[in-house]
Each structure stands twice: as C-alpha cells, then as structure tokens.
Short mmCIF file of C-alpha atoms in Angstrom, two decimals:
data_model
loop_
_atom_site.label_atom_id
_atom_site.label_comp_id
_atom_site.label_asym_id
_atom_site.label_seq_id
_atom_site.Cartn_x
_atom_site.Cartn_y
_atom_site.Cartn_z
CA UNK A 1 0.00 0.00 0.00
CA UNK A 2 2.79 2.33 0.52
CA UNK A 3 3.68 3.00 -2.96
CA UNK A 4 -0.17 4.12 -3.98
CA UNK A 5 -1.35 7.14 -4.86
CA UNK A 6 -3.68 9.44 -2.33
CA UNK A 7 -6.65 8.63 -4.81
CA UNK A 8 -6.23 4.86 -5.00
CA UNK A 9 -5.92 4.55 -1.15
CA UNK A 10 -9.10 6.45 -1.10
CA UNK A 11 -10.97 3.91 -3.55
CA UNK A 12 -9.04 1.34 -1.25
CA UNK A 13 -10.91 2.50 1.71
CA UNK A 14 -14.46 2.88 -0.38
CA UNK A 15 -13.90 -0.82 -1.31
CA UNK A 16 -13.44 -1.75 2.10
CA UNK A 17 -16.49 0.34 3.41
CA UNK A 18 -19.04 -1.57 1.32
CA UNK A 19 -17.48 -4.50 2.96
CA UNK A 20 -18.31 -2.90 6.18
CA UNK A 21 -21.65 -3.51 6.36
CA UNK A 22 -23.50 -7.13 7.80
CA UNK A 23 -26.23 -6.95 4.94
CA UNK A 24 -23.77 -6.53 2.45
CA UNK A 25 -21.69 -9.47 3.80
CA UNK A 26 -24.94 -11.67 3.90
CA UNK A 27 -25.83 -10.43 0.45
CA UNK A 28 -22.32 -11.98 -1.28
CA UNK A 29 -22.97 -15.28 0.94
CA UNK A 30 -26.20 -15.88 -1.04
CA UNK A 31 -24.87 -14.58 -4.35
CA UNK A 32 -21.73 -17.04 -3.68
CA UNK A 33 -24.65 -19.94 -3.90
CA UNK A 34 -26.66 -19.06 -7.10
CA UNK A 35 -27.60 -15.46 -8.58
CA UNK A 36 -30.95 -14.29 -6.87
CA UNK A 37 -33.24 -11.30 -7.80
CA UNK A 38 -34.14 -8.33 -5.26
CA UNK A 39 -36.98 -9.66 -3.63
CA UNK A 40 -35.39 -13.01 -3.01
CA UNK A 41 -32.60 -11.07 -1.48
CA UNK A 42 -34.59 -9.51 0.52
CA UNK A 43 -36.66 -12.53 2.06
CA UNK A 44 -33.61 -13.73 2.63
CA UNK A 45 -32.29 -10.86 4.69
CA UNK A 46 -35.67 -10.17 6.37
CA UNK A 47 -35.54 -6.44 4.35
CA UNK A 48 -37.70 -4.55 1.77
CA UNK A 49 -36.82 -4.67 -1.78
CA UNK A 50 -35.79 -0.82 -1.58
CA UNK A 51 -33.34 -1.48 1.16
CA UNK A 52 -32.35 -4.15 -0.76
CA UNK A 53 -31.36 -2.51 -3.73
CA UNK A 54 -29.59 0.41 -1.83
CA UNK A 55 -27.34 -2.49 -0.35
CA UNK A 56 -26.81 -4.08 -4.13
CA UNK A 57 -25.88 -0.66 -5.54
CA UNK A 58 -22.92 0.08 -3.42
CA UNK A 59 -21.76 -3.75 -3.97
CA UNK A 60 -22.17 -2.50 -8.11
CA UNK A 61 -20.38 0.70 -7.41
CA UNK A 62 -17.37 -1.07 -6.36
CA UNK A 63 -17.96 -4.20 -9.00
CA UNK A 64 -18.29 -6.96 -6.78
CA UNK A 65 -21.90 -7.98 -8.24
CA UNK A 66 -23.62 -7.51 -11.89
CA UNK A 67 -26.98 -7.68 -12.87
CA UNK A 68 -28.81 -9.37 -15.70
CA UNK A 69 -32.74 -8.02 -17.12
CA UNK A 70 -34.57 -11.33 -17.36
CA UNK A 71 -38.22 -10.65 -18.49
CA UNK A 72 -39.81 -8.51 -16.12
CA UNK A 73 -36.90 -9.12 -13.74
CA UNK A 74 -33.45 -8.59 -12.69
CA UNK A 75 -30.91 -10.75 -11.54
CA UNK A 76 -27.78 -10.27 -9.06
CA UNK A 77 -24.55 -12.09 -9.08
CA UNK A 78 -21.11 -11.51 -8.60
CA UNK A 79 -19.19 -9.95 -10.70
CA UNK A 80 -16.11 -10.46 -8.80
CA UNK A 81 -15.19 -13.99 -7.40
CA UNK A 82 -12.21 -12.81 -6.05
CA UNK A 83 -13.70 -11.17 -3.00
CA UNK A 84 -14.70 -14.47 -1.55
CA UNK A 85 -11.06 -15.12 -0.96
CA UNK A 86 -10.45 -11.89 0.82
CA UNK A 87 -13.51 -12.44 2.95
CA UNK A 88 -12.51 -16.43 3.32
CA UNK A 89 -9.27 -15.16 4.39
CA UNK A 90 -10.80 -12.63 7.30
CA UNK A 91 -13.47 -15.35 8.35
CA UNK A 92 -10.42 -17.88 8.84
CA UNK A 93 -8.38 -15.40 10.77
CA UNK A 94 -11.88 -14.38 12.77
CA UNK A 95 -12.41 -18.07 13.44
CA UNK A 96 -8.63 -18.57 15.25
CA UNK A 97 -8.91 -15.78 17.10
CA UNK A 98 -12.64 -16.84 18.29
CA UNK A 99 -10.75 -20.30 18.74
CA UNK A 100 -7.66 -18.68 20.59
CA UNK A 101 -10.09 -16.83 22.79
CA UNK A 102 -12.56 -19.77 23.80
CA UNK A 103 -9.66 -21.89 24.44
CA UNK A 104 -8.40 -20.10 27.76
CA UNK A 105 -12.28 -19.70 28.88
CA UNK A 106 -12.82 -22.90 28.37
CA UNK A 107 -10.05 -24.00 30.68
CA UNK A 108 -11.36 -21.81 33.20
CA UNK A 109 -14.63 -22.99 33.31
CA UNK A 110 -13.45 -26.21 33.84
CA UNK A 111 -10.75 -25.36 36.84
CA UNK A 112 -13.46 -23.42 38.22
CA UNK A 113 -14.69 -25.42 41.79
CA UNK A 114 -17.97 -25.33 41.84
CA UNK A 115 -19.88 -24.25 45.28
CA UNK A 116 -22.51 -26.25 46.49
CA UNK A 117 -25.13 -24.54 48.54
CA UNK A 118 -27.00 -26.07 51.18
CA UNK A 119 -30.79 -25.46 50.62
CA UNK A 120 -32.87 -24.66 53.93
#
C-alpha cells in the first residue's frame, strides 16, 4: 500500500467500506450460492426490496456484483469472485482468534470449583 497514490488509497478505503456492512456481507454469501433477484434477497435478509437494492448498488459501485434483465426481472450475481477469498481469508483469521479466545475460557470454566449450597 505504501507505494499508492492518495486517490487509489481512497478507492481502497471505499472498497473496504461496502465490505463494512452485515447486509452486504450476507448479500455476497447468497450470491456465492446461485444469482438471486431483489426480492429473493430480501426474504432472505428479512428487508424490503428498496433497502435491498440500496445495499446491491454500493456492492455495483465497487464491481463486486452484476446484474442481468430477465423478463420482467433482474438478476444479481457476482461480478467479482475474487472477493470471496479476501472475505474467506478474514473469516479464517476471525475463526482462530474466536478459537484462541474460547480456548483459555474454556479451561477456566473447567478449573473453576464449583460451590454447592446447602438449601434450607
């Protein structure tokens, strides 16, 4: 990164934002199964069609999805396969440090003597 220009790390940082949000994230997971229209997005997400396609526009704006006019509808997939191996690559290093973290707890629940109190 240290060799880009001011206006890439900017673009950078706008491809990372769309990233940023949970719908968005849940959004790619479906379109990584099959292309979907809106309003199965949406039932899928538990949104409405217009938040919906607010989400799908920023994921256009930075290319990681395309959409195809079928008939009377459209369809949403991605445009960019790449991104699931940026996103596999965070979700592995989330998952260690989940692991890393439940290991110690885990121990200490276990060490933990448990109290016995006499009922009356």
């Amino acid at each position: 990164m240290n060799q880009l220009p001011e206006q890439a790390i900017d673009r950078v940082a706008s491809y990372f934002q769309a990233l940023a949000e949970p719908t968005r994230l849940r959004i790619l997971n479906l379109l990584r199964e099959a292309e979907h229209n809106v309003g199965e997005l949406a039932d899928a997400c538990g949104y409405t069609a217009a938040n919906m396609s607010r989400h799908l526009s920023v994921l256009m704006q930075q290319g990681f999805v395309k959409r195809e006019g079928r008939g009377t509808s459209v369809y949403y997939q991605i445009a960019d396969p790449t991104i699931y191996a940026l996103c596999d690559l965070v979700c592995d290093r989330i998952a260690q440090q989940h692991s890393k973290q439940a290991w110690p707890n885990a121990i200490a629940l276990k060490e933990r003597p448990t109290s016995k109190r006499k009922t009356v």
